[in-house]
Coordinates of C-alpha atoms and ligand atoms in Angstrom, one line a residue:
M1 CA 0.1 -0.1 -0.1
S2 CA 1.6 3.2 -0.8
Q3 CA 2.1 6.0 1.9
A4 CA -0.7 8.4 0.4
R5 CA -3.3 5.6 1.5
S6 CA -1.9 4.6 4.7
P7 CA -2.7 6.5 7.9
I8 CA 0.2 8.6 9.5
L9 CA 1.3 6.7 12.7
L10 CA 1.7 8.9 15.6
T11 CA 2.5 6.3 18.1
P12 CA 5.7 5.1 20.0
G13 CA 6.4 2.4 17.4
P14 CA 5.5 0.7 14.9
L15 CA 5.8 4.0 13.3
T16 CA 5.3 5.5 9.8
T17 CA 8.0 4.3 7.4
S18 CA 9.2 5.5 4.0
D19 CA 8.4 3.8 0.8
K20 CA 12.1 3.2 0.4
T21 CA 12.6 1.3 3.6
R22 CA 9.2 -1.0 2.9
A23 CA 10.7 -1.5 -0.8
A24 CA 14.0 -2.9 1.0
M25 CA 11.8 -5.8 2.0
L26 CA 10.3 -7.4 -1.2
R27 CA 13.2 -9.8 -1.7
D28 CA 14.2 -12.7 0.1
W29 CA 17.4 -13.5 1.7
G30 CA 19.3 -16.7 2.8
S31 CA 20.7 -16.4 6.2
W32 CA 23.9 -18.2 5.4
D33 CA 24.4 -15.8 2.2
S34 CA 27.3 -13.5 2.5
D35 CA 25.4 -10.7 1.0
F36 CA 22.9 -10.8 4.0
N37 CA 25.7 -11.0 6.7
Q38 CA 27.4 -8.3 5.3
I39 CA 24.1 -6.2 5.8
T40 CA 24.4 -7.3 9.3
A41 CA 27.8 -6.6 10.0
R42 CA 27.0 -3.0 8.3
I43 CA 24.2 -2.2 10.7
R44 CA 26.4 -3.3 13.7
Q45 CA 29.0 -0.9 12.7
Q46 CA 26.6 1.9 11.9
V47 CA 24.8 1.6 15.3
L48 CA 28.2 1.7 17.0
R49 CA 29.1 4.9 15.1
I50 CA 25.5 6.7 16.2
V51 CA 27.0 6.4 19.9
H52 CA 30.7 6.8 19.2
G53 CA 31.4 3.2 20.6
E54 CA 33.7 1.9 18.0
A55 CA 36.5 1.7 20.2
T56 CA 34.9 0.5 23.4
H57 CA 31.6 -1.3 22.5
E58 CA 30.1 -4.0 20.6
C59 CA 26.7 -4.2 19.0
V60 CA 24.9 -7.3 19.5
P61 CA 21.4 -7.5 17.4
L62 CA 18.5 -10.1 18.7
Q63 CA 15.6 -11.0 17.0
G64 CA 12.0 -10.1 18.6
S65 CA 10.7 -6.6 19.9
G66 CA 12.4 -4.2 22.1
T67 CA 11.5 -5.7 25.2
F68 CA 13.3 -9.0 24.3
S69 CA 16.7 -7.1 24.1
V70 CA 15.8 -5.3 27.4
E71 CA 15.2 -8.7 28.9
A72 CA 18.3 -10.2 27.1
A73 CA 20.6 -7.3 28.2
I74 CA 19.6 -7.8 32.1
G75 CA 19.8 -11.6 31.7
T76 CA 23.2 -11.5 30.1
I77 CA 24.8 -8.8 31.9
V78 CA 23.5 -9.1 35.5
P79 CA 24.8 -12.0 37.1
R80 CA 22.4 -14.2 38.9
D81 CA 23.4 -13.0 42.4
G82 CA 23.3 -9.4 41.1
H83 CA 21.3 -6.5 42.3
V84 CA 19.4 -4.3 40.0
L85 CA 18.5 -0.3 41.0
V86 CA 15.6 0.8 38.7
P87 CA 14.7 4.5 39.0
N88 CA 10.9 4.6 38.4
N89 CA 9.2 7.3 36.8
G90 CA 6.8 5.3 34.4
A91 CA 5.5 2.2 32.7
Y92 CA 8.7 1.1 31.1
C93 CA 10.7 1.3 34.3
Q94 CA 8.1 -1.0 35.7
R95 CA 8.6 -3.4 32.9
I96 CA 12.5 -3.5 33.8
A97 CA 11.5 -4.4 37.5
K98 CA 9.2 -7.0 36.4
I99 CA 11.8 -8.6 34.1
C100 CA 14.2 -8.6 37.1
K101 CA 11.5 -10.2 39.1
V102 CA 10.9 -12.9 36.5
L103 CA 14.5 -13.5 35.9
G104 CA 15.4 -13.7 39.6
R105 CA 17.4 -10.9 39.8
R106 CA 17.1 -8.9 43.0
V107 CA 15.6 -5.5 42.3
T108 CA 15.1 -2.3 44.3
L109 CA 13.1 0.7 43.1
I110 CA 13.3 4.7 43.7
D111 CA 9.7 5.7 43.0
Y112 CA 8.9 9.1 41.3
T113 CA 5.6 10.4 40.1
E114 CA 5.0 10.0 36.3
D115 CA 5.5 13.7 35.7
K116 CA 9.1 13.9 37.2
Q117 CA 12.6 13.3 36.2
V118 CA 14.7 10.6 37.9
Q119 CA 17.1 12.7 40.1
P120 CA 20.9 11.7 39.8
A121 CA 21.4 12.9 43.7
D122 CA 18.9 10.2 44.5
V123 CA 20.8 7.6 42.5
D124 CA 24.2 8.8 44.3
R125 CA 22.5 8.5 47.5
V126 CA 21.0 4.9 47.2
L127 CA 24.4 3.6 45.6
A128 CA 26.3 5.2 48.5
A129 CA 23.9 3.6 50.9
D130 CA 23.7 0.2 49.5
P131 CA 27.0 -1.6 48.2
S132 CA 25.0 -4.8 47.5
I133 CA 23.5 -3.0 44.3
T134 CA 25.6 -4.2 41.2
H135 CA 23.6 -2.4 38.3
V136 CA 21.4 0.4 37.5
A137 CA 18.7 0.1 34.9
L138 CA 17.5 3.5 33.7
V139 CA 15.0 4.3 31.0
H140 CA 16.5 7.1 28.9
C141 CA 13.1 8.5 27.5
E142 CA 10.5 7.0 29.6
T143 CA 7.9 6.7 26.9
G144 CA 5.0 6.1 29.2
A145 CA 4.5 10.1 29.6
G146 CA 7.6 11.3 27.6
V147 CA 9.8 12.3 30.3
L148 CA 13.4 12.8 29.4
N149 CA 15.7 11.3 32.0
P150 CA 19.2 12.8 32.7
L151 CA 21.0 10.1 31.4
H152 CA 24.6 11.6 31.3
E153 CA 24.7 12.7 35.0
I154 CA 23.4 9.6 36.2
A155 CA 25.7 7.8 34.3
L156 CA 28.6 9.9 36.0
A157 CA 27.2 8.9 39.6
V158 CA 26.8 5.1 38.6
E159 CA 30.5 5.3 37.4
K160 CA 31.6 7.2 40.7
H161 CA 30.3 4.3 42.5
G162 CA 31.8 1.5 40.4
R163 CA 28.5 -0.3 39.3
G164 CA 27.2 -1.1 36.0
L165 CA 24.5 0.7 34.0
I166 CA 22.2 -0.6 31.6
V167 CA 20.1 1.9 29.7
D168 CA 16.9 1.4 27.9
A169 CA 17.2 4.0 25.1
M170 CA 14.5 2.5 23.0
S171 CA 12.6 5.8 22.3
S172 CA 15.7 8.1 22.1
F173 CA 18.4 6.1 20.4
G174 CA 19.3 8.1 16.9
A175 CA 17.4 11.1 17.9
I176 CA 18.9 12.4 21.4
E177 CA 22.5 12.3 21.8
I178 CA 24.2 9.3 23.7
D179 CA 28.2 9.5 23.3
A180 CA 30.0 6.6 24.7
R181 CA 33.1 8.6 24.6
K182 CA 31.6 11.1 27.3
T183 CA 28.7 9.2 28.8
P184 CA 29.8 5.8 30.6
F185 CA 27.5 2.9 30.2
D186 CA 27.8 -0.8 30.1
A187 CA 24.7 -1.4 27.7
V188 CA 22.1 0.9 25.7
V189 CA 19.2 -1.0 24.4
A190 CA 17.4 0.1 21.3
A191 CA 15.2 -1.4 18.6
S192 CA 14.8 -1.3 14.7
G193 CA 11.2 0.1 14.6
K194 CA 11.8 3.5 16.6
C195 CA 13.9 6.6 15.9
L196 CA 15.8 4.8 13.2
E197 CA 12.6 4.5 11.2
G198 CA 12.9 0.8 10.7
V199 CA 10.3 -1.8 10.9
P200 CA 9.6 -3.5 14.1
G201 CA 11.1 -7.1 14.5
M202 CA 14.8 -6.7 15.9
G203 CA 16.5 -4.8 18.8
F204 CA 20.1 -4.5 19.4
V205 CA 22.3 -3.9 22.5
I206 CA 25.4 -2.0 22.6
I207 CA 27.7 -3.6 25.3
R208 CA 30.9 -2.3 26.5
R209 CA 33.4 -4.9 25.3
S210 CA 35.3 -5.5 28.7
T211 CA 31.8 -6.1 30.5
L212 CA 30.6 -8.3 27.6
E213 CA 33.7 -10.6 27.7
K214 CA 32.8 -11.5 31.4
C215 CA 29.2 -12.3 30.8
E216 CA 29.9 -16.0 29.8
G217 CA 27.1 -18.2 31.6
N218 CA 25.2 -15.4 33.3
C219 CA 22.3 -15.8 31.3
H220 CA 19.2 -18.1 32.4
S221 CA 18.1 -18.4 28.6
L222 CA 19.5 -19.9 25.5
A223 CA 18.0 -17.6 23.0
M224 CA 18.1 -14.5 24.9
D225 CA 21.9 -15.0 25.7
L226 CA 23.6 -11.9 24.0
Y227 CA 27.1 -13.1 25.0
D228 CA 26.6 -16.6 23.0
Q229 CA 25.0 -14.4 19.9
W230 CA 27.8 -12.3 20.0
V231 CA 30.4 -15.1 20.1
Y232 CA 28.5 -17.1 17.4
M233 CA 28.3 -13.9 15.3
G234 CA 32.0 -13.5 15.6
K235 CA 32.8 -16.7 14.5
T236 CA 30.5 -17.1 11.5
T237 CA 29.4 -13.8 10.6
Q238 CA 25.9 -15.1 11.0
W239 CA 23.1 -14.8 13.4
R240 CA 22.7 -17.9 15.9
F241 CA 18.9 -18.6 14.9
T242 CA 17.0 -17.5 12.1
P243 CA 17.3 -13.9 11.6
P244 CA 14.4 -11.5 10.8
T245 CA 15.9 -11.1 7.2
H246 CA 13.4 -8.5 5.9
V247 CA 13.6 -6.4 9.1
V248 CA 17.5 -6.6 8.9
A249 CA 17.1 -5.3 5.2
A250 CA 14.8 -2.7 5.9
L251 CA 16.8 -1.3 8.7
D252 CA 19.8 -1.0 6.6
E253 CA 17.9 0.9 4.0
A254 CA 16.3 3.0 7.0
I255 CA 20.0 3.7 8.3
T256 CA 21.0 5.0 4.9
Q257 CA 18.3 7.3 4.8
Y258 CA 19.1 8.4 8.5
V259 CA 22.6 8.9 7.3
E260 CA 21.5 11.1 4.5
E261 CA 19.3 13.1 6.4
G262 CA 22.0 14.3 8.7
G263 CA 22.2 11.9 11.2
L264 CA 21.3 12.5 15.1
E265 CA 21.1 16.0 14.8
A266 CA 18.9 16.1 11.8
R267 CA 16.6 13.5 13.1
G268 CA 16.4 15.1 16.6
G269 CA 16.0 18.3 15.2
R270 CA 12.8 17.3 13.0
Y271 CA 11.5 15.5 15.9
A272 CA 12.0 18.4 18.1
R273 CA 10.1 20.6 15.5
N274 CA 7.2 18.3 15.3
C275 CA 7.0 18.2 19.0
K276 CA 6.7 22.0 19.4
T277 CA 4.3 22.6 16.4
L278 CA 2.1 19.6 17.9
I279 CA 2.3 21.0 21.6
A280 CA 1.4 24.6 20.2
G281 CA -1.3 23.5 18.1
L282 CA -3.2 21.5 20.4
A283 CA -2.8 24.1 22.9
A284 CA -4.5 26.6 20.5
L285 CA -7.6 24.1 20.6
G286 CA -7.6 24.1 24.5
V287 CA -5.8 20.7 24.7
R288 CA -3.1 20.8 27.3
S289 CA -0.1 18.7 27.3
Y290 CA 0.8 16.9 30.5
L291 CA 4.4 17.4 31.3
D292 CA 6.7 20.5 32.2
P293 CA 8.1 21.3 29.0
A294 CA 11.6 21.4 30.5
I295 CA 11.5 17.6 31.1
Q296 CA 9.3 16.4 27.9
A297 CA 11.5 14.5 25.5
P298 CA 10.6 15.5 21.8
I299 CA 9.6 11.9 21.2
I300 CA 6.0 11.6 22.5
V301 CA 3.7 13.8 24.1
T302 CA 1.1 13.2 26.6
F303 CA -2.1 15.2 26.5
H304 CA -5.0 15.8 29.1
A305 CA -8.0 14.4 27.5
P306 CA -10.7 17.2 26.8
D307 CA -12.5 18.0 30.1
D308 CA -16.1 17.4 28.7
P309 CA -18.6 14.4 29.2
K310 CA -18.9 14.1 25.3
Y311 CA -15.2 13.1 25.4
D312 CA -14.3 9.3 25.0
F313 CA -11.0 7.9 23.9
K314 CA -12.4 5.2 21.5
T315 CA -14.8 7.7 19.6
F316 CA -12.1 10.5 19.7
Y317 CA -9.4 7.7 18.2
Q318 CA -11.8 6.4 15.6
E319 CA -12.7 9.8 14.3
V320 CA -9.1 10.9 14.1
K321 CA -8.1 7.9 12.3
K322 CA -10.9 8.6 9.6
R323 CA -9.3 11.9 9.0
G324 CA -5.9 9.9 8.3
Y325 CA -4.1 9.6 11.7
I326 CA -3.4 7.1 14.4
L327 CA -3.0 8.4 18.0
Y328 CA -2.3 6.4 21.1
P329 CA -3.9 6.0 24.3
G330 CA -2.6 7.4 27.4
K331 CA -0.5 5.1 29.9
L332 CA -1.0 7.0 33.1
T333 CA -2.6 5.6 36.0
Q334 CA -4.2 8.9 37.6
V335 CA -5.3 11.1 35.0
E336 CA -7.1 10.5 31.9
T337 CA -4.8 11.3 28.7
F338 CA -3.9 10.4 25.3
R339 CA -0.4 10.4 23.6
V340 CA 0.8 11.5 20.2
G341 CA 4.0 10.4 18.8
C342 CA 6.7 12.8 17.3
M343 CA 8.9 10.3 15.2
G344 CA 8.5 8.7 12.0
H345 CA 8.7 9.3 8.4
F346 CA 6.2 11.9 7.5
G347 CA 6.4 15.2 6.0
D348 CA 6.3 18.6 7.4
A349 CA 2.7 18.8 6.6
G350 CA 2.2 15.6 9.1
I351 CA 1.8 17.5 12.6
P352 CA -0.2 20.2 11.1
G353 CA -2.5 17.7 9.5
A354 CA -2.6 15.9 12.9
V355 CA -3.7 19.0 14.6
A356 CA -6.4 19.9 11.9
A357 CA -7.8 16.3 12.3
V358 CA -8.0 16.8 15.7
A359 CA -9.6 20.1 15.7
D360 CA -12.2 18.8 13.1
T361 CA -12.6 15.8 15.5
L362 CA -13.5 17.8 18.5
K363 CA -16.0 19.7 16.6
A364 CA -17.8 16.7 15.3
M365 CA -17.9 15.1 18.9
G366 CA -19.6 18.4 20.2
I367 CA -16.4 18.9 22.5
K368 CA -16.4 22.6 23.8
Q369 CA -13.0 23.8 23.5
Q370 CA -11.3 25.8 26.4
V371 CA -9.4 28.4 24.4
T372 CA -9.8 31.1 27.1
D373 CA -5.8 31.3 27.6
V374 CA -5.1 31.5 23.8
A375 CA -8.3 33.8 22.9
T376 CA -7.1 36.4 25.8
T377 CA -3.5 36.7 24.6
A378 CA -4.0 36.6 21.0
Ligands
PLP401 C1 9.0 1.0 22.7 C2 9.6 0.7 24.0 C3 10.1 -0.4 24.4 C4 10.0 -1.8 23.9 O1 8.8 -2.2 23.6 P1 8.3 -3.3 22.8 O2 6.8 -3.4 22.4 O3 9.0 -4.6 23.2 O4 9.0 -2.9 21.2 C5 11.0 -0.5 25.5 N1 11.2 0.8 26.5 C6 11.0 1.7 25.8 C7 11.2 2.9 26.5 C8 10.1 2.1 24.6 O5 9.6 3.1 24.2

């Protein structure tokens, strides 16, 4: 289906991909084939380059959705008697805590509300008080509410205490800077179908080489063992088990376009413009964003649901969809919200078009728009 006819996905992934990226999937590859394995090698190299980790880190790809790679990273890097500290300001942090519990790794949380950033001083204090903690697992952009956590400062605190750091950078990788030369980390986890604008189906974990070398035998699982995947790939150039060949080919093409666009700066800049246009556009309709702009990541924005008895998310969603845009439900426990993503391959008209679709929908649903602030200042 051509892009003109499929709706624009304003979601945290899968997201709208380019025609070229989808076209890269229109052929079949043998997993033993050297042409295919060169594609894998190229992706691993390009991914390392994005974080400037060529000298220090290894990129280990893994089949599956992003969570598979988070689980694999924890299972591979944290020893079975390890202890993980999870600063928790949302749903994806809680998922990491759950992974630790399922894998039988001891876990401790520092709880925040969903509208607050993780504080490096808290991490510092908890690590100082509890020497049994071996690793910190941090979500960089907490996609639940859209908060950007201060990765660099937290990484320095973790390094100061000599502990390991595993970063879920799923929704920030490629758009928000992570520089392995400045920010110390043991692992950064990301996936094909987020800011690199590939299709979903594989993740990758960027692991410090000296850490990875010591991970043999940690993992509870055969298929999720990143050490084993790394060793096998090093020996054979191949994936250990059937690779998602079409996803790999699409990611390679998506990364080519990423580089052509201007890399991280251009990608992050485009998402930041989308984010600004979106928040301003919906504010003019009386729809308020949830977070303090100072901690808002330019990735996904949470909005308060209109305060009107005629509003319900399902109808709102369907009406906006009819107009060509897919939104996302909120993921907050306390307040009624919906979310709109800023990432994906759509032109400059994408966000203004989505704002117009929301305006039209609110009107069709008979929802009163609280534009008092804007009206009095205009
Ligand atoms: C998307 C995402 C994931 C992975 O989710 P999957 O549904 O498994 O792909 C993990 N963490 C964060 C922060 C994410 O945004």
